[in-house]
Coordinates of C-alpha atoms in Angstrom, one line a residue:
X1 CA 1.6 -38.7 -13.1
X2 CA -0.4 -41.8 -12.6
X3 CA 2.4 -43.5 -10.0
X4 CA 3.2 -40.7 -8.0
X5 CA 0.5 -41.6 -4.8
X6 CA -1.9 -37.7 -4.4
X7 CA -0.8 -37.0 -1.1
X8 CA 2.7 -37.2 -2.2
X9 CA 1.8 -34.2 -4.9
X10 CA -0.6 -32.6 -2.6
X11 CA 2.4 -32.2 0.2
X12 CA 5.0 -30.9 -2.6
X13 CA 2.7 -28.5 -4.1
X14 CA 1.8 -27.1 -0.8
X15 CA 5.3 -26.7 -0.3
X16 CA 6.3 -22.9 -0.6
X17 CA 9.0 -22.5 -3.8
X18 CA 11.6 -21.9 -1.8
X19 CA 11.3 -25.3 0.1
X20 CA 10.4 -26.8 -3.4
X21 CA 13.7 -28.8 -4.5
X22 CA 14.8 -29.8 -1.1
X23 CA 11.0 -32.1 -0.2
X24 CA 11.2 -33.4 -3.8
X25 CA 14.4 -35.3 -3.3
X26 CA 13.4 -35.9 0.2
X27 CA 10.6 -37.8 -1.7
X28 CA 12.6 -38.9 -4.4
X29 CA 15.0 -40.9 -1.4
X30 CA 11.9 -42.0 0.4
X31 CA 10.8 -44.0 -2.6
X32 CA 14.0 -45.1 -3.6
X33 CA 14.8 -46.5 -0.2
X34 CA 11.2 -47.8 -0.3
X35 CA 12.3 -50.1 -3.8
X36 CA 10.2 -48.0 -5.9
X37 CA 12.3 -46.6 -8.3
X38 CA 9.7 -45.4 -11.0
X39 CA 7.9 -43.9 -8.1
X40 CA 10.8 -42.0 -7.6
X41 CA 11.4 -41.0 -11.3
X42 CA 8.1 -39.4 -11.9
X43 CA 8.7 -37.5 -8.0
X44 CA 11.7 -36.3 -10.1
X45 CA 9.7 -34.3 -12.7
X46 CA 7.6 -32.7 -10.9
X47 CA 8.6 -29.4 -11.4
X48 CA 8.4 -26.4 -9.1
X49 CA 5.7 -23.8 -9.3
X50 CA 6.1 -19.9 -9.0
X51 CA 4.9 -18.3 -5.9
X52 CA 1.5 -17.2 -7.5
X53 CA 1.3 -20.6 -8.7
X54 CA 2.0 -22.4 -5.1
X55 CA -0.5 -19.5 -3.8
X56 CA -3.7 -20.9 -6.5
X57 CA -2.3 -24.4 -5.9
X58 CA -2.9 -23.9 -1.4
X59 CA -5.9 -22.6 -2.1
X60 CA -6.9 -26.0 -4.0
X61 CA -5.0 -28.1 -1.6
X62 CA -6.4 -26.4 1.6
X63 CA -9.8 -25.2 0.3
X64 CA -10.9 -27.6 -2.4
X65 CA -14.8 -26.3 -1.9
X66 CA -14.0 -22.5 -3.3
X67 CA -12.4 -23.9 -5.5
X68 CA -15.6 -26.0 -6.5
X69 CA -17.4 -23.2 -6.2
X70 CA -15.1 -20.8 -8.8
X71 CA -16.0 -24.2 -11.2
X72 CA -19.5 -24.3 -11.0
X73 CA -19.7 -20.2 -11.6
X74 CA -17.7 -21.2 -15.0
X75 CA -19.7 -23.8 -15.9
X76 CA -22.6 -21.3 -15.4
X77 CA -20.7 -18.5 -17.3
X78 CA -20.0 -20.8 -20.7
X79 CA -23.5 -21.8 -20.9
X80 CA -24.5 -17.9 -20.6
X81 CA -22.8 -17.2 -23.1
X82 CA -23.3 -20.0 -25.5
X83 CA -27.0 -18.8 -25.3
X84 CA -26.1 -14.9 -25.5
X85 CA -28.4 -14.8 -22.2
X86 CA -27.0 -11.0 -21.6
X87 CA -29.3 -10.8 -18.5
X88 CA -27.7 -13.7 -16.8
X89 CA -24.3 -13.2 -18.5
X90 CA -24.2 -9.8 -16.6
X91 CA -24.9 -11.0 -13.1
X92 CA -22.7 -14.0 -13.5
X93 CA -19.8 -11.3 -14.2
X94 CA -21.0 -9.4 -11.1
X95 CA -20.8 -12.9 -9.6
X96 CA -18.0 -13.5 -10.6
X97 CA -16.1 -10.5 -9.9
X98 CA -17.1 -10.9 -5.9
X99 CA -16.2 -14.8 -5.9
X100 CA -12.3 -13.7 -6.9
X101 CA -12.6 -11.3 -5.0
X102 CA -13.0 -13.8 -1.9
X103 CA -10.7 -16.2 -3.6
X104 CA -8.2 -13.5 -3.4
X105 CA -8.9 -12.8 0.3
X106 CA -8.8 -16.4 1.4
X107 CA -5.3 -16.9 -0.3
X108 CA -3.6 -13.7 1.7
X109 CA -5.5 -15.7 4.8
X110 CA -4.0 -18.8 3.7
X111 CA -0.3 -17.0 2.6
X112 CA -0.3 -15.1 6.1
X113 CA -0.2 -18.9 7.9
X114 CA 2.6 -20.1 6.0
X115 CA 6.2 -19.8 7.9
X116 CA 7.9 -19.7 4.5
X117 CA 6.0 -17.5 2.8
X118 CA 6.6 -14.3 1.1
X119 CA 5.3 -10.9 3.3
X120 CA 2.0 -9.7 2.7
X121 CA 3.0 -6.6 0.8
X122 CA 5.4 -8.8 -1.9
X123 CA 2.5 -11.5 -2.8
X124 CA 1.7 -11.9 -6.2
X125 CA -1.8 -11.2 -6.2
X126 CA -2.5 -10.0 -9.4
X127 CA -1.5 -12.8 -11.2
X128 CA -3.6 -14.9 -8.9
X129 CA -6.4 -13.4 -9.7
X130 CA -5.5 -12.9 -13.4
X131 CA -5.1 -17.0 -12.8
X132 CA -8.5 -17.6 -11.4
X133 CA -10.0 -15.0 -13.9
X134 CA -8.5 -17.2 -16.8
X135 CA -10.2 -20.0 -14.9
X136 CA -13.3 -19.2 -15.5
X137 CA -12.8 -19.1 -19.1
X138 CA -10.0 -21.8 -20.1
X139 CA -11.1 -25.5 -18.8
X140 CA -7.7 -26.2 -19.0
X141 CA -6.0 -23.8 -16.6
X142 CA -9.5 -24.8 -14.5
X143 CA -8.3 -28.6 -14.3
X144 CA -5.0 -27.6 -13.3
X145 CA -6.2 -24.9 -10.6
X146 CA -8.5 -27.3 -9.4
X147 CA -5.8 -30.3 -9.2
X148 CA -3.7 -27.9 -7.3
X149 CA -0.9 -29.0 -10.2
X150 CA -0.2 -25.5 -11.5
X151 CA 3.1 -24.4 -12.4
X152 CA 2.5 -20.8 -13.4
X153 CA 0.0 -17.8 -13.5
X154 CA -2.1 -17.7 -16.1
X155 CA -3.9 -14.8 -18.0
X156 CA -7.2 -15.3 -20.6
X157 CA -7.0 -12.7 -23.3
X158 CA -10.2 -14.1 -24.8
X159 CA -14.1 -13.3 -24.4
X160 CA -15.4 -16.4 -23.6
X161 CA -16.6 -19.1 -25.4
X162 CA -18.6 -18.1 -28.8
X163 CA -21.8 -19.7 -29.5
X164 CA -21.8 -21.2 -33.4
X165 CA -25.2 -19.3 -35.3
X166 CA -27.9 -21.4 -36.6
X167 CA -29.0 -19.8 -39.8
X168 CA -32.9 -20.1 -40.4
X169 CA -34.2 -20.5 -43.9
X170 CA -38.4 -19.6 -44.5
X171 CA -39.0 -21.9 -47.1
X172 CA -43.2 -21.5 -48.1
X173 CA -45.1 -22.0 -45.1
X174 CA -42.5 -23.8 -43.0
X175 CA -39.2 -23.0 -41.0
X176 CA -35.8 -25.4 -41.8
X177 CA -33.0 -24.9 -39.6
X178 CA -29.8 -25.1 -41.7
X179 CA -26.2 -24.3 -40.3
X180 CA -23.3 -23.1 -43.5
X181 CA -24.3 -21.6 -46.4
X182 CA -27.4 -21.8 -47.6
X183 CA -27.6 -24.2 -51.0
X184 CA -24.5 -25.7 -50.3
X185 CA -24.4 -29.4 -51.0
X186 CA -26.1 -31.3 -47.7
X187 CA -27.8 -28.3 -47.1
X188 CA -31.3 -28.9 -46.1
X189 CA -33.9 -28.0 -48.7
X190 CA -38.0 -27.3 -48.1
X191 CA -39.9 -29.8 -46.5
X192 CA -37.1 -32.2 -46.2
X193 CA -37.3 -33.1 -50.2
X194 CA -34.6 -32.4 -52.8
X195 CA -34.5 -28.8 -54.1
X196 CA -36.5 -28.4 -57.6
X197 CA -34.3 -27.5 -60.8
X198 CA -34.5 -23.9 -61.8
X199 CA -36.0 -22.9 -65.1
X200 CA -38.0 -26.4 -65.7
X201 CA -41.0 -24.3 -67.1
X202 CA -44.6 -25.1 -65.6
X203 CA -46.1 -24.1 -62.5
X204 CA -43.5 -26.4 -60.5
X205 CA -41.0 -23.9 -62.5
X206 CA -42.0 -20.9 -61.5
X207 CA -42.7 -22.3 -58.2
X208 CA -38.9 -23.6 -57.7
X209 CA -38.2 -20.3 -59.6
X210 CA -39.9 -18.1 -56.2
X211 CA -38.9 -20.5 -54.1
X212 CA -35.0 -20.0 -55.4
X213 CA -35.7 -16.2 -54.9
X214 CA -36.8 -16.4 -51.4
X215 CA -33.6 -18.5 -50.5
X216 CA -31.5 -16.2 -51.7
X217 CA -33.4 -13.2 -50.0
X218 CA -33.0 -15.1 -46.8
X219 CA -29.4 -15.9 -47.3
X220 CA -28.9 -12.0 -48.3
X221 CA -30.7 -11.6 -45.2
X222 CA -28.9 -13.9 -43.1
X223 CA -25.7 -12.4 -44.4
X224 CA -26.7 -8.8 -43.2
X225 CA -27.3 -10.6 -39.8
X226 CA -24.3 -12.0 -39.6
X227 CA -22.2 -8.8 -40.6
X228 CA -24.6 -6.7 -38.0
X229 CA -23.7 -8.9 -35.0
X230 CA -19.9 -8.8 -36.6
X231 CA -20.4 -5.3 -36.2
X232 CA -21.6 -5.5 -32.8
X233 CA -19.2 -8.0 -31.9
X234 CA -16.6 -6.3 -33.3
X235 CA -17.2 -3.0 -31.3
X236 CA -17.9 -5.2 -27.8
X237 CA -14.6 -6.8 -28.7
X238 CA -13.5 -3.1 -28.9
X239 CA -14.7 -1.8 -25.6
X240 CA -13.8 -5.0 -24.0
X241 CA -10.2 -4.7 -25.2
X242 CA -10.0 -1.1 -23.9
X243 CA -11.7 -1.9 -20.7
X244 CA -8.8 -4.5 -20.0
X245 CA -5.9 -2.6 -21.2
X246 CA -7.3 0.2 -18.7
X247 CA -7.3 -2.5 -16.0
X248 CA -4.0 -3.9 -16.4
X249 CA -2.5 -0.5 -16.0
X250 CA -4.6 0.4 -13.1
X251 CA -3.4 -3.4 -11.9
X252 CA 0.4 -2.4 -13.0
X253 CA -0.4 0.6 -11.0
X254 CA -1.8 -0.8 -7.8
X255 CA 1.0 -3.7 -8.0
X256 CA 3.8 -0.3 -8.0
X257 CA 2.3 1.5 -5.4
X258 CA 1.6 -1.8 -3.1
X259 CA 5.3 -2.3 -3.9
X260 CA 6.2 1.1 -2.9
X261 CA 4.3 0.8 0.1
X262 CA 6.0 -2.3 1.2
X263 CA 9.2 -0.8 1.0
X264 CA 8.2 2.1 2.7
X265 CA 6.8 0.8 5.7
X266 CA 10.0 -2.0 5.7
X267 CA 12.2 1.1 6.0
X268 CA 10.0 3.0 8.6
X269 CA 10.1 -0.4 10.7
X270 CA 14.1 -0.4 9.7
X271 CA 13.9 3.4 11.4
X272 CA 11.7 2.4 14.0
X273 CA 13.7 -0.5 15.5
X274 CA 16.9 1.5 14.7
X275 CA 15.0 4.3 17.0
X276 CA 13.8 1.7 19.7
X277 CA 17.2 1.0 20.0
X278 CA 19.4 4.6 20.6
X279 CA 16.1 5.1 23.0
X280 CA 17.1 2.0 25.0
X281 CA 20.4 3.2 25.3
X282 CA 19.1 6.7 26.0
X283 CA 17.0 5.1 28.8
X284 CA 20.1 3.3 29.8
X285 CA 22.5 6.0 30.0
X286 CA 19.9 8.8 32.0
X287 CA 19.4 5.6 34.5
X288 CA 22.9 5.5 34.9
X289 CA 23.5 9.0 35.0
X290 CA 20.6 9.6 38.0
X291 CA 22.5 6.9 40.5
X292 CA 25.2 8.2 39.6
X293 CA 24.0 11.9 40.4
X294 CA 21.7 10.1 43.9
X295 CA 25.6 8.9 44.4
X296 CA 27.0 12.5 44.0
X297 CA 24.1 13.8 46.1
X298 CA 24.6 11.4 49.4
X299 CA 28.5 12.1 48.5
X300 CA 27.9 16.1 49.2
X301 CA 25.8 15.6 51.9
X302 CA 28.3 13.4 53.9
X303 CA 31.2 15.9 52.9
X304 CA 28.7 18.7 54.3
X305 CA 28.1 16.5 57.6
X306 CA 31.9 15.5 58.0
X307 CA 32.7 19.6 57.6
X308 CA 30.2 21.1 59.9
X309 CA 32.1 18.4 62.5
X310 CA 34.7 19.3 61.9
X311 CA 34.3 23.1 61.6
X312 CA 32.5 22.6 65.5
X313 CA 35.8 20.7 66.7
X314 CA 38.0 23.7 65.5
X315 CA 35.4 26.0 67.1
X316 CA 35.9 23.8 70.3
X317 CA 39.5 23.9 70.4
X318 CA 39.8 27.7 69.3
X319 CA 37.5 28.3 72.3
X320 CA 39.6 26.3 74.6
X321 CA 42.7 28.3 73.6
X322 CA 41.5 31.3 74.4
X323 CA 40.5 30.0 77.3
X324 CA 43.7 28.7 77.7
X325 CA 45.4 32.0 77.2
X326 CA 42.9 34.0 79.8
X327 CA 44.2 31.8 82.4
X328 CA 47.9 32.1 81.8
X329 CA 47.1 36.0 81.6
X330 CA 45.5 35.9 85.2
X331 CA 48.4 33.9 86.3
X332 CA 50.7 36.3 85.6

């Protein structure tokens, strides 16, 4: 996409999927109305990424020194292995295993600070690190992580890049290096000269005669080494293949039980808030409940005041009846 201008695929890609459509023909407009129309076909065809893919591609875009750093351990890994350096292969894998293992980190970090983005517990993870695994073994999918272009997880089903042998043929007192099969035409013969005929009678006959013999011992030889490390190959291919098969289930595994969890603590939020709210209406209806009962209260005690008054003026004006009536008595 050599007239779409970087920043323009650096914004888009950062975009999250969702958001993806709508800032491409924002973009596609912009150019147009800037009299750039080829500008704005190629904007056209960029195509959106899935979420793990927009999650490897923000970690390019907003971290482009991890990423450099994920490179340079693959660079380090391919040349391992093209020298069957086991020591080193083995601690690169160690390395390796901690550097995704940040990578991954760093891209929930990166996923948590993006409005638009997906909740923690529904991230893709797995296939981001499946795509940053598949990094470190495919220079392709490792240009396209580290352009921040990706479009899709990735997943390496391989082992790695396999050295070629070099077969070594003894020849008399000297070592040739030869790669194919041994005697085959442009093969390299002893000392560099052209191989002797077989059978020419002589000394030099019987010396081309042994020398014939002790080629074909070494390519018997070389044969049996080959089929050994076939062997051996073919048994690490083995273990390798059940090792991963074992992962991806426990992956598949994790992945439903993250799920699971997700959904499990969105419905105990659901409940909680649900709960929050009956106890704010709880909270409201007791607070109304106790004026209303303080109301009751003062109520009763004013009725109790207003009686006892009352009782005392009926008290007063019995008394002053029967006074009353004492008085007519003694007047009569």
């Amino acid at each position: 996409m050599p007239d779409v201008p970087v920043e323009v695929v650096r914004r888009l890609y950062a975009t999250p999927p969702e958001r993806f459509v709508a800032a491409r023909d924002a973009a596609v407009a912009q150019a147009r109305e800037a009299g750039d129309p080829r500008t704005a076909r190629e904007i056209g065809r960029l195509r959106r990424p899935t979420v793990a893919a927009w999650l490897v591609n923000l970690l390019a875009i907003r971290r482009p020194e991890l990423v450099a750093d994920l490179t340079r351990l693959a660079e380090s890994l391919r040349a391992a292995q093209r020298d069957l350096r086991g020591g080193e292969l083995r601690e690169l894998s160690a390395q390796r295993r901690a550097v995704v293992g940040a990578l991954v980190a760093e891209v929930r970090r990166l996923a948590a600070a993006e409005p638009a983005a997906p909740p923690a517990g529904k991230l893709p993870l797995g296939e981001v690190e499946a795509t940053l695994n598949a990094a470190l073994s495919d220079t392709e999918v490792a240009e396209q992580v580290r352009t921040g272009r990706l479009l899709r997880s990735s997943h390496y089903a391989g082992f790695g890049e396999v050295p070629r042998p070099q077969l070594r043929l003894v020849t008399g007192g000297e070592e040739t290096y030869r790669v194919g099969r041994p005697g085959a035409p442009g093969g390299a013969g002893r000392s560099g000269g052209p191989t002797e005929p077989v059978g020419s009678g002589g000394p030099d006959g019987v010396a081309a005669e042994r020398a014939e013999a002790r080629r074909a011992r070494d390519a018997r030889a070389a044969r049996a080494e080959r089929a050994k490390r076939r062997r051996a190959a073919t048994r690490e291919m083995a273990r390798a293949r059940a090792d991963l098969d074992r992962a991806e289930r426990e992956l598949a595994g994790a992945d439903t039980a993250e799920r699971d969890g997700a959904a499990t603590l969105d419905r105990i939020e659901t409940e909680l808030a649900e709960l929050e709210r009956r106890r704010a209406v709880a909270e409201q209806e007791l607070s109304r409940a106790r004026l209303a009962r303080r109301g009751a209260e003062r109520a009763v005690t004013a009725a109790r005041r207003r009686a006892g008054e009352v009782e005392a003026v009926l008290e007063a004006l019995d008394a002053e009846e029967g006074d009353a009536e004492i008085g007519d008595e003694r007047a009569d």
